[in-house]
GROMACS .gro file of C-alpha atoms in nm:
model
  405
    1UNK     CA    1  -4.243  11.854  -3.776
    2UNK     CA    2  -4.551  11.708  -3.953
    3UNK     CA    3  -4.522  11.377  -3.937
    4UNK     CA    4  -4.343  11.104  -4.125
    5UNK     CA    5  -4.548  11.155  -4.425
    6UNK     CA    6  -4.576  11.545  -4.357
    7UNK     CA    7  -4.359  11.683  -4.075
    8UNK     CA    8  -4.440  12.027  -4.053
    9UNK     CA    9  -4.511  12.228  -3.762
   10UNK     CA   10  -4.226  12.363  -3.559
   11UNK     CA   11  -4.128  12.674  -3.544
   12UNK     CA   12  -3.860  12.982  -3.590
   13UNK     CA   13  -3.748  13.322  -3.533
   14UNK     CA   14  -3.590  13.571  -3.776
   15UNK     CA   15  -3.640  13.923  -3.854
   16UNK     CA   16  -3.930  14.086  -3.663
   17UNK     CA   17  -4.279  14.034  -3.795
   18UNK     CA   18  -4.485  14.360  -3.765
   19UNK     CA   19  -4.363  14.715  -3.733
   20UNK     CA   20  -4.547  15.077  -3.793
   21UNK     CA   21  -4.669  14.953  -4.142
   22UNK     CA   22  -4.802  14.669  -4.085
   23UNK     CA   23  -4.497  14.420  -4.196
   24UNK     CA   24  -4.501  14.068  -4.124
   25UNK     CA   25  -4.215  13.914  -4.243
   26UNK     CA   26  -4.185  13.591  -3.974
   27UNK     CA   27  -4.390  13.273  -3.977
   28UNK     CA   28  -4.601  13.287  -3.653
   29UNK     CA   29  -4.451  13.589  -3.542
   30UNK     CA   30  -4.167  13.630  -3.252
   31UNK     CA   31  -4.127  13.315  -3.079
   32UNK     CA   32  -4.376  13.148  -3.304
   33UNK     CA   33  -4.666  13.269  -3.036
   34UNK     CA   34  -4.918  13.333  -3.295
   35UNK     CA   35  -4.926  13.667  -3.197
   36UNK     CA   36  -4.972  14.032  -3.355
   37UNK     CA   37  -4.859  14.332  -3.215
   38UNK     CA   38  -5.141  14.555  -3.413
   39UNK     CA   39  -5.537  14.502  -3.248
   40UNK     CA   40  -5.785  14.493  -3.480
   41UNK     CA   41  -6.152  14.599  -3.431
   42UNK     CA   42  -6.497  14.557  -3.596
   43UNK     CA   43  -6.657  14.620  -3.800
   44UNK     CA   44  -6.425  14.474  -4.084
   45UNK     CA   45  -6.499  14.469  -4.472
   46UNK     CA   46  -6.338  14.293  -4.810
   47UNK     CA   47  -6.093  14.538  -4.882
   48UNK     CA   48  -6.038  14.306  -5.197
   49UNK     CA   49  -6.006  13.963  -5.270
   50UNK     CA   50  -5.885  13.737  -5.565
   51UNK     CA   51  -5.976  13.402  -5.744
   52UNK     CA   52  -5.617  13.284  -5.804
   53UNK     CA   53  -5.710  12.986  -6.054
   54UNK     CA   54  -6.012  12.797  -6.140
   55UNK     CA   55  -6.118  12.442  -6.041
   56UNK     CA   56  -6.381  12.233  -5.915
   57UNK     CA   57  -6.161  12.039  -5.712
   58UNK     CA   58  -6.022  12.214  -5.345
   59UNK     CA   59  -5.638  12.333  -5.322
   60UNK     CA   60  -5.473  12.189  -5.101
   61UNK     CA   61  -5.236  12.460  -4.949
   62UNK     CA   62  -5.210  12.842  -4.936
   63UNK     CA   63  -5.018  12.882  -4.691
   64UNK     CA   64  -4.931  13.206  -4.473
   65UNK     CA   65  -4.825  13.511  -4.696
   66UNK     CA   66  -4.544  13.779  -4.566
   67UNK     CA   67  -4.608  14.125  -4.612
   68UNK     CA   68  -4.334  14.393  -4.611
   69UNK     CA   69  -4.430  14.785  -4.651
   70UNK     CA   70  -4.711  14.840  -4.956
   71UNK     CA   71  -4.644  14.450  -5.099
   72UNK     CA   72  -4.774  14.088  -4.983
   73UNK     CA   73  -4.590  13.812  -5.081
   74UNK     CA   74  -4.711  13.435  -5.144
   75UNK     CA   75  -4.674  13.139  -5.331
   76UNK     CA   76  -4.983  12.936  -5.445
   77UNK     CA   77  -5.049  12.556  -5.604
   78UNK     CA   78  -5.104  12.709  -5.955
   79UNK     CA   79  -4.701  12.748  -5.930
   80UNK     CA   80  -4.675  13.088  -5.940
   81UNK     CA   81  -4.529  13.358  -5.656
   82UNK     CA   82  -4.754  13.611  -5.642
   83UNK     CA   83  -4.614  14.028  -5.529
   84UNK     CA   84  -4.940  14.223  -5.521
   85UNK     CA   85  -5.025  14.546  -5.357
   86UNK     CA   86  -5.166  14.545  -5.018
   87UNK     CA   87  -5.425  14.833  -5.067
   88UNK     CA   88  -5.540  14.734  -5.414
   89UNK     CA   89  -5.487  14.391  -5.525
   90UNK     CA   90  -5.266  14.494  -5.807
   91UNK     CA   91  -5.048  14.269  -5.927
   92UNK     CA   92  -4.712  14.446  -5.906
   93UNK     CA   93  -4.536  14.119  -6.064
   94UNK     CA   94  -4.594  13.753  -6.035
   95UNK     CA   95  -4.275  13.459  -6.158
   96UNK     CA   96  -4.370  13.128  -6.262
   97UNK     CA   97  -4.167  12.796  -6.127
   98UNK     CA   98  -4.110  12.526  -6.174
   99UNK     CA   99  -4.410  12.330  -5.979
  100UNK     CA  100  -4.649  12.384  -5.714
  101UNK     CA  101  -4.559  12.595  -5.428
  102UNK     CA  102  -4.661  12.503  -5.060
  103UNK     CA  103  -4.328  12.695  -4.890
  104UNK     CA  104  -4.374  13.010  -4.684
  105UNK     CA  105  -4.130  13.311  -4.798
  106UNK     CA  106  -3.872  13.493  -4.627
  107UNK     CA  107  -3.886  13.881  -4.738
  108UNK     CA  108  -3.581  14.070  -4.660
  109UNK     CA  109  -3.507  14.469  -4.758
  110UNK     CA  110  -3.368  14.328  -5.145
  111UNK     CA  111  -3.507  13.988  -5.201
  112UNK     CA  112  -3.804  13.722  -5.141
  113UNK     CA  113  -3.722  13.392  -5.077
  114UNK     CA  114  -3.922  13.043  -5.148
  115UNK     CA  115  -3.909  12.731  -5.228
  116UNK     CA  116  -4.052  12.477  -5.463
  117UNK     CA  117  -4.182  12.109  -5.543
  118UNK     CA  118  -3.943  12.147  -5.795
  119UNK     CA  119  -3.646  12.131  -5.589
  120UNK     CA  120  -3.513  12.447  -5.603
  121UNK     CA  121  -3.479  12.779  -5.324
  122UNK     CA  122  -3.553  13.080  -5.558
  123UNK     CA  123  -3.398  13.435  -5.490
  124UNK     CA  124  -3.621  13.741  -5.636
  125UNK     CA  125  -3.593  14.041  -5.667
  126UNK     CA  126  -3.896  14.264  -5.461
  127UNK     CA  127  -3.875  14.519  -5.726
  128UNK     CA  128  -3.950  14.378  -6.018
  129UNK     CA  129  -3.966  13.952  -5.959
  130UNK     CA  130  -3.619  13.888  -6.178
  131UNK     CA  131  -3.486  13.590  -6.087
  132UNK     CA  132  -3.140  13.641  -5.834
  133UNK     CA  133  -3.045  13.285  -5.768
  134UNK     CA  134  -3.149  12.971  -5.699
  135UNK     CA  135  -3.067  12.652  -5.511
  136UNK     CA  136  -3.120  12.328  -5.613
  137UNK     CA  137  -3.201  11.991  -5.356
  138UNK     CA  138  -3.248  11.645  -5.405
  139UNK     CA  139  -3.623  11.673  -5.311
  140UNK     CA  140  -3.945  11.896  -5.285
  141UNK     CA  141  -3.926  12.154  -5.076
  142UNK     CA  142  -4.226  12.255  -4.854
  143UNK     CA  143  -4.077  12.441  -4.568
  144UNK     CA  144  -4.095  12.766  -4.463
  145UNK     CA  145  -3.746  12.986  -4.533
  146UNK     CA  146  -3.584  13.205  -4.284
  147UNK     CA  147  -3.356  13.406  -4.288
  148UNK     CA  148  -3.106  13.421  -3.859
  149UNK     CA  149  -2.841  13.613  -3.920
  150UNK     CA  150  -2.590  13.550  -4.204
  151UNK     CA  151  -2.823  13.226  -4.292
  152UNK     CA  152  -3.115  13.154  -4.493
  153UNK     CA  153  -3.274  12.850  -4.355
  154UNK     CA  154  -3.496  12.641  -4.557
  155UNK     CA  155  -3.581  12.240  -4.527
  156UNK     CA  156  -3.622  11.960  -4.843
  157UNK     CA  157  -3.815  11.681  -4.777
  158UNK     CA  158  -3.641  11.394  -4.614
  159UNK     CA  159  -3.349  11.523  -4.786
  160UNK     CA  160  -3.168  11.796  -4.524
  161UNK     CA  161  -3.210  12.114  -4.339
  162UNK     CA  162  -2.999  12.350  -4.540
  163UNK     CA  163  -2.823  12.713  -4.431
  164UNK     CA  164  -2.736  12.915  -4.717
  165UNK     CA  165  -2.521  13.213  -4.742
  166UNK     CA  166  -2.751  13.511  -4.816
  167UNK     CA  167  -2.605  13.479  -5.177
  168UNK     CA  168  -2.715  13.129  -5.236
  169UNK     CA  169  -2.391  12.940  -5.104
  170UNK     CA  170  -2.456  12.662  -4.901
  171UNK     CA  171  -2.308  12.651  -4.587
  172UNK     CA  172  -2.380  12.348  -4.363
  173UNK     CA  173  -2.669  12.143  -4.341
  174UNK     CA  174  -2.795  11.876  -4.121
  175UNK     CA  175  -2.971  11.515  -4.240
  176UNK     CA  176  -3.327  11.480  -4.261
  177UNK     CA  177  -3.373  11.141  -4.299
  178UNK     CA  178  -3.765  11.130  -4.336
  179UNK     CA  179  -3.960  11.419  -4.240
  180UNK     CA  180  -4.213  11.591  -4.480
  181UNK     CA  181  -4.340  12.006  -4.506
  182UNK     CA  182  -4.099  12.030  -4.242
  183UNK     CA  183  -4.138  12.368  -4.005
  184UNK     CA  184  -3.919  12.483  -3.758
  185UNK     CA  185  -3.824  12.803  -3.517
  186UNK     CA  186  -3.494  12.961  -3.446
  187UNK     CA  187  -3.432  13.122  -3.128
  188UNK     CA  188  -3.169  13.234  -2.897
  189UNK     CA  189  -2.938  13.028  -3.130
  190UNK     CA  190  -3.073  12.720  -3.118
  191UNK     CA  191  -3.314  12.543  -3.396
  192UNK     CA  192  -3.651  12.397  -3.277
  193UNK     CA  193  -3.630  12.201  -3.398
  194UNK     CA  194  -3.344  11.975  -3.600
  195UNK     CA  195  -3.374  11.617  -3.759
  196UNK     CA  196  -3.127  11.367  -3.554
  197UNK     CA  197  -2.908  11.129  -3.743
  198UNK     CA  198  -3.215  10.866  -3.672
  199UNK     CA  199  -3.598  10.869  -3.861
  200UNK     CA  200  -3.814  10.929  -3.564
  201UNK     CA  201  -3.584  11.205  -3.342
  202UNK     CA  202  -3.597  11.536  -3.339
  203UNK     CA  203  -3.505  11.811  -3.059
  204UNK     CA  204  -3.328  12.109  -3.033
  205UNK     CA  205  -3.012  12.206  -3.197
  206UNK     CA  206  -2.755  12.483  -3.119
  207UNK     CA  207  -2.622  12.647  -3.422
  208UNK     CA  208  -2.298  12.731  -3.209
  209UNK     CA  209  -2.202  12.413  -3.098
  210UNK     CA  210  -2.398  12.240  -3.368
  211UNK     CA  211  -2.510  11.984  -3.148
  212UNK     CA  212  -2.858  11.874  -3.022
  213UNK     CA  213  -2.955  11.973  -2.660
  214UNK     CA  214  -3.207  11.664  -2.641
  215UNK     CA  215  -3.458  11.472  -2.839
  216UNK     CA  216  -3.827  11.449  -2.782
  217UNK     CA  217  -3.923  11.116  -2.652
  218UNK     CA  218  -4.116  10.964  -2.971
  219UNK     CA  219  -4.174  10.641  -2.824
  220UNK     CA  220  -4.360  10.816  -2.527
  221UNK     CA  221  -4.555  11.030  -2.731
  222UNK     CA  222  -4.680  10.776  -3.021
  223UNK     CA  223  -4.767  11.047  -3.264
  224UNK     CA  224  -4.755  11.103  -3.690
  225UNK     CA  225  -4.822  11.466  -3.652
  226UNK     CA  226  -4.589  11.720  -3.419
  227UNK     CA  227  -4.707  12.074  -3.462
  228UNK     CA  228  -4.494  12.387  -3.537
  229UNK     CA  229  -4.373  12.514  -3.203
  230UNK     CA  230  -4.386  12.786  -2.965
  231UNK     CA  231  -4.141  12.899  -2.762
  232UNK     CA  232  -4.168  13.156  -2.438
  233UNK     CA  233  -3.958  13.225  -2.177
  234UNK     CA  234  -3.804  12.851  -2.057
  235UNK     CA  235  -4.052  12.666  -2.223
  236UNK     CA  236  -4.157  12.490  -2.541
  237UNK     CA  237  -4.493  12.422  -2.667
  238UNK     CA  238  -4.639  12.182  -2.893
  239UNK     CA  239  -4.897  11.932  -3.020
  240UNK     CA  240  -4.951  11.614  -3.220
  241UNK     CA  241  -5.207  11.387  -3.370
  242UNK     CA  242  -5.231  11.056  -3.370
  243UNK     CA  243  -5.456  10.920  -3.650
  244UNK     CA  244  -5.366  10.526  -3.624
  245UNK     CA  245  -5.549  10.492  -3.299
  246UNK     CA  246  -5.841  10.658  -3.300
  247UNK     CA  247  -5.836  11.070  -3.361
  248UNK     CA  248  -5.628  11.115  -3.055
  249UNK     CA  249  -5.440  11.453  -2.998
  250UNK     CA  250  -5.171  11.575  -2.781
  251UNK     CA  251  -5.045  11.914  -2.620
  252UNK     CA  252  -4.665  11.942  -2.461
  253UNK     CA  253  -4.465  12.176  -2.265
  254UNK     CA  254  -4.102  12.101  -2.257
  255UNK     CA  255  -3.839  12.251  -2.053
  256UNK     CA  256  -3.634  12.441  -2.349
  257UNK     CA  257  -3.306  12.328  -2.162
  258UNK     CA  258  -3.282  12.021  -2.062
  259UNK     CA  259  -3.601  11.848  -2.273
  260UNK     CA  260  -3.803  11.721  -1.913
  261UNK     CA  261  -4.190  11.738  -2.009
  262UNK     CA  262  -4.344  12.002  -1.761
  263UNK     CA  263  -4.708  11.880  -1.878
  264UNK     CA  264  -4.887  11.736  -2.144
  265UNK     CA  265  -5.296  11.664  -2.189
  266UNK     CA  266  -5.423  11.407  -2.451
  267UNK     CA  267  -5.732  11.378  -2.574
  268UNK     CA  268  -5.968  11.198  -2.745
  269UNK     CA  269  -6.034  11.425  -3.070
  270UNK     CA  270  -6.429  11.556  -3.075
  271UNK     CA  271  -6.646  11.544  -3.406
  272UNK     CA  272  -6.987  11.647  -3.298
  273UNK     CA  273  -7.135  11.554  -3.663
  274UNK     CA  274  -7.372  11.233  -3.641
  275UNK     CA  275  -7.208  11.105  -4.004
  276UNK     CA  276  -6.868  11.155  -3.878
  277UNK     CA  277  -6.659  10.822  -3.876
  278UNK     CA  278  -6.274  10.656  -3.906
  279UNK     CA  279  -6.268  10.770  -4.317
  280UNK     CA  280  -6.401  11.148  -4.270
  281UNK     CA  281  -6.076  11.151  -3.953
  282UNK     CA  282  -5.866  10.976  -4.202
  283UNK     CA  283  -5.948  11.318  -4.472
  284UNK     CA  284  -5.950  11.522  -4.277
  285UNK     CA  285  -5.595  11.460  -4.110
  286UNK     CA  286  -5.528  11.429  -4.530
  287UNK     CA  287  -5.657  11.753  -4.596
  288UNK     CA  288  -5.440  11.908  -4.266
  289UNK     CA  289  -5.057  11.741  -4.437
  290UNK     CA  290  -4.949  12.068  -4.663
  291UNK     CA  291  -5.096  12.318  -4.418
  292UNK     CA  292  -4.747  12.380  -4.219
  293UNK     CA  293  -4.923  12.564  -3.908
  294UNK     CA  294  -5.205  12.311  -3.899
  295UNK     CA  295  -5.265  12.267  -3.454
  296UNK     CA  296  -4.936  12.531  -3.434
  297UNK     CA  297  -4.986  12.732  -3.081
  298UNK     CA  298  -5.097  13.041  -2.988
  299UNK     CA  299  -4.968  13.213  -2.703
  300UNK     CA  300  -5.120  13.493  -2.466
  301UNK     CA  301  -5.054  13.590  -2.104
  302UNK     CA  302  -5.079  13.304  -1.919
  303UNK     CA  303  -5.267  13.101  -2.197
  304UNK     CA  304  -5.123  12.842  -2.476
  305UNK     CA  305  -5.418  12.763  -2.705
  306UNK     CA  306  -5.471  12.455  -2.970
  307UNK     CA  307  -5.705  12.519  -3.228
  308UNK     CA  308  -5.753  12.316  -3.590
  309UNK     CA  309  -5.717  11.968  -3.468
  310UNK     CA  310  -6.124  11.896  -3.416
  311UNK     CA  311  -6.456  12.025  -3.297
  312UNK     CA  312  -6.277  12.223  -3.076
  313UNK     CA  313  -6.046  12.525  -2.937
  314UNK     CA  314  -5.890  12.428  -2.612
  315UNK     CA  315  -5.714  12.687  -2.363
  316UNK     CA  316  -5.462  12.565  -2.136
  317UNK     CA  317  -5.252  12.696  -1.860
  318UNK     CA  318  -4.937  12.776  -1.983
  319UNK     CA  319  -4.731  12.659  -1.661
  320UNK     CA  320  -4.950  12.419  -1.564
  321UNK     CA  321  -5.121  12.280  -1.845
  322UNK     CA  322  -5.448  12.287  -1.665
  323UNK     CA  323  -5.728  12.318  -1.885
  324UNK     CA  324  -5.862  12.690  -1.908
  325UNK     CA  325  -6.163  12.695  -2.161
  326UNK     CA  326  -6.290  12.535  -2.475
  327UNK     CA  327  -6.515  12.651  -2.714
  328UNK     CA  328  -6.715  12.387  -2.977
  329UNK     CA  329  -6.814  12.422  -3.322
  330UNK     CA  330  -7.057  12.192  -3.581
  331UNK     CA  331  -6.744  12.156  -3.804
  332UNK     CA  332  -6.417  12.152  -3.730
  333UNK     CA  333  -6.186  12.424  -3.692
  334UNK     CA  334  -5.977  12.417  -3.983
  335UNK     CA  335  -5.698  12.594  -3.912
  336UNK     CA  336  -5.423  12.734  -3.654
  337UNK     CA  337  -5.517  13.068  -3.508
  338UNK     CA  338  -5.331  13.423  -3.449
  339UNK     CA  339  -5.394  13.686  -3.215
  340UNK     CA  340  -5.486  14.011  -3.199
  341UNK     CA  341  -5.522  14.217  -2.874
  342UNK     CA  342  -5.734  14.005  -2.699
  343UNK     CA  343  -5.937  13.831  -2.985
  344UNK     CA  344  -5.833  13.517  -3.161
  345UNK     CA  345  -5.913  13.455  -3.540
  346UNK     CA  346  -5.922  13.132  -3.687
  347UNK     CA  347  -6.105  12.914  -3.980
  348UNK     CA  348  -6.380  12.646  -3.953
  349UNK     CA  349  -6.462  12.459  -4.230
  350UNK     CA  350  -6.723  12.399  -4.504
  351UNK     CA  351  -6.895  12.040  -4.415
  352UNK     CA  352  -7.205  11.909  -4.408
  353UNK     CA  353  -7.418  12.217  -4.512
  354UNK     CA  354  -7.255  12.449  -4.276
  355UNK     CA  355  -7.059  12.736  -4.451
  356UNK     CA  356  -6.700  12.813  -4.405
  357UNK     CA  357  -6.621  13.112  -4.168
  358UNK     CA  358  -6.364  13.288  -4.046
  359UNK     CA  359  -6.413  13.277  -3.640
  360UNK     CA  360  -6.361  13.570  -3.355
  361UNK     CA  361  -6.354  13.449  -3.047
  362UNK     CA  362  -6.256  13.665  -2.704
  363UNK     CA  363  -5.923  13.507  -2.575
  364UNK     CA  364  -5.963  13.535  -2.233
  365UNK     CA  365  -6.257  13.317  -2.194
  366UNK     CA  366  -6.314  13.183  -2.532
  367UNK     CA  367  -6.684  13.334  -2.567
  368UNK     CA  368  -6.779  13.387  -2.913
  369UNK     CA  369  -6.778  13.766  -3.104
  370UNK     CA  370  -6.846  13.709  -3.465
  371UNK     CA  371  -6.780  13.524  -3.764
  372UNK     CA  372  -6.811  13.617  -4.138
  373UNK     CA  373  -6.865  13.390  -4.383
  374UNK     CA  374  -6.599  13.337  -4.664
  375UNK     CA  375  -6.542  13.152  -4.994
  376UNK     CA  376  -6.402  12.825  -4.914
  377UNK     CA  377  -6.189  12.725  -4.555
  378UNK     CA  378  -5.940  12.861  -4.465
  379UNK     CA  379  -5.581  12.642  -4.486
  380UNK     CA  380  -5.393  12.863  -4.256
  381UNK     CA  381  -5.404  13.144  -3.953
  382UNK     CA  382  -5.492  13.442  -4.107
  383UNK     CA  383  -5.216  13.687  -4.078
  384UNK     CA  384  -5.240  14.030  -3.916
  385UNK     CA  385  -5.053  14.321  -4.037
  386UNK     CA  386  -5.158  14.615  -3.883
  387UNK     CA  387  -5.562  14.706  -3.984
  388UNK     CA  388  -5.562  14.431  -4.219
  389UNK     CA  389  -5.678  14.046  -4.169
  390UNK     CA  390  -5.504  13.870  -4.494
  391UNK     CA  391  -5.613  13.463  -4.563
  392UNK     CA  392  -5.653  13.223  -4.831
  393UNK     CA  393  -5.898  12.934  -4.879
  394UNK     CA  394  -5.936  12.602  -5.042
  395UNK     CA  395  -6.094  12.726  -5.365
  396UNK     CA  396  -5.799  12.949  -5.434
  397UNK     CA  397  -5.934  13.253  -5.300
  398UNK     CA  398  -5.725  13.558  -5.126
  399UNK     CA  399  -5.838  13.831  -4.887
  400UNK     CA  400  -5.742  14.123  -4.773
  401UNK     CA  401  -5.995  14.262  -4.483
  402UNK     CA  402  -5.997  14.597  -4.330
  403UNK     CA  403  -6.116  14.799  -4.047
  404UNK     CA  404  -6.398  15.011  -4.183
  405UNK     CA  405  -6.338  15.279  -3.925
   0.00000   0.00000   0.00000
């Protein structure tokens, strides 16, 4: 759930992410930890990379691609859905819509799924890009589309949560009266999470009983920005930001079952820059709104871990919420992180006169490996799929790295 003006983070399930090959087909991964099944070990090189479209000006989104046997799929502000081969760059096909795209696609053994600002869910087909079906909502549609069984589940912008019949019929849906780039996970049945019948609540809801189980207490938390979830074994994991009061930022555990907080840490958010002040927070929380796993956690062991919100990437106890390691940086850390073994990769950004990187830290204690630097930040984790580290950054750039040995 972003926030009012840009809900997104929350999380999912769906179709396994990584197999053999190297597929990753689910936002996040399983359980939305963040986490890969494949390690991946240096030295790395640029397999390839493209410029996707020219302009002085930032993008403001690329968000995560999926990547299913030889083929990476993704959807770009230039308003085209790109198919291009993993190995090569090639473009195997690309379809123009009808407006920017910020959703994340659903890949399935047939079709692709996305959406699009222009209101519509569009059905492709992998071979060749022809157009299946499509949808059509009463809004934009920056979400992330799954597919849980006999539903594809996608979200329209304080418009409704919509499950589709795998040939485009709509099923049900549930009311989303005002949440933006709204994210979400399914798991064990249940959606974390759904839009209640009122603005500011949201919680889990069972697709059995089509009910919620509970709402997170928004008046206790006081925040614009909720994260994309995690879940793992009985409990959920999130965080928010706060930009009214200050840069403050928030990390939750919640029992998955009956919605009592287990633990939660808020802090103060850290800019180390000297020429840092209220209208660079104010951008930068601006620049974070389309990135739908901007703060999303990662999960390992006995670790959840926060990164993208400041300065900083803070470990915390994943029962306890006691506070494990952090790790600073001269800019901040400009997007969510996924792991790998036991190595986390994340962006920092371009500010100031310090270059943009893409960051390797050591997960266990946070201690820094390497970093390489890149063309533009980074606006979301980087996905792993199996030797291959696969990003996009603000000047419209795409990478594909790649073990070298």
């Amino acid at each position: 759930m972003k926030t009012f003006f840009a809900l997104g983070a929350l999380l999912l399930l769906l179709s396994g992410c990584s197999d053999k090959r190297g597929d990753w087909v689910q936002f996040r991964g399983p359980g939305g930890q963040g986490l890969s099944p494949t390690r991946i070990s240096p030295p790395l090189g640029v397999r390839w990379k493209i410029q996707l479209q020219e302009g002085d000006e930032p993008i403001r989104a690329l968000n995560p691609p999926v990547v299913l046997g030889n083929t990476i799929y993704f959807g770009s502000e230039d308003g085209n859905f790109y198919a291009l081969d993993v190995n090569s760059g090639y473009m195997r096909w690309v379809f123009r819509s009808g407006a920017e795209i910020n959703s994340i696609p659903y890949a399935d053994d047939e079709k692709v799924y996305f959406g699009s600002k222009d209101g519509k869910l569009y059905a492709l087909s992998r071979e060749d890009g022809s157009e299946v079906w499509t949808f059509e909502t009463n809004s934009q549609i920056n979400s992330q589309v799954e597919r849980y069984g006999d539903y594809i589940v996608f979200v329209g912008d304080a418009d409704a949560i919509y499950f589709l019949s795998p040939d485009g019929i709509e099923q049900f849906r549930i009311n989303n009266p005002g949440w933006y780039n709204y994210t979400f996970l399914l798991s064990d049945d249940v959606m974390y999470f759904g839009t209640g019948p009122r603005v500011s609540q949201v919680g889990p809801f069972d697709l059995n009983t089509r009910e919620f189980l509970w709402f997170i207490p928004y008046h206790e938390i006081s925040a614009i920005w909720y994260s994309f979830p995690a879940v793992r074994q009985d409990l959920v994991y999130f965080g928010t930001a706060d930009i009214w009061s200050g840069f403050n930022l928030g990390y939750y555990a919640f029992d998955r079952t009956t919605g009592e907080r287990v633990w939660s840490q808020k802090v103060e958010g850290v800019f180390n820059d000297p020429h840092w002040g209220d209208l660079e927070s104010w951008r930068l929380f601006r620049r974070n709104l389309e990135m739908l796993d901007w703060m999303a956690p990662s999960i390992w062991r006995d670790l959840v871990i926060f990164t993208g919100g400041d300065h900083k990437v803070r470990a915390f106890d994943a029962q306890t919420g006691l506070l494990r390691w952090e790790t600073s940086f001269d800019t901040p850390v400009c997007s969510s992180a996924t792991i790998a073994g036991d190595r986390l990769y994340f962006g920092v950004l371009d500010l100031y006169g310090h270059p943009a990187r893409l960051v390797c830290l050591d997960v266990r204690d946070g201690s820094y490996l390497w970093s390489m630097e890149t063309e533009g930040s980074l606006l979301a984790a980087p996905v792993i799929a199996g030797n291959r580290i696969i990003f996009g950054t603000d000047q419209s750039v795409f990478y594909v790295l790649e073990e070298v040995f």
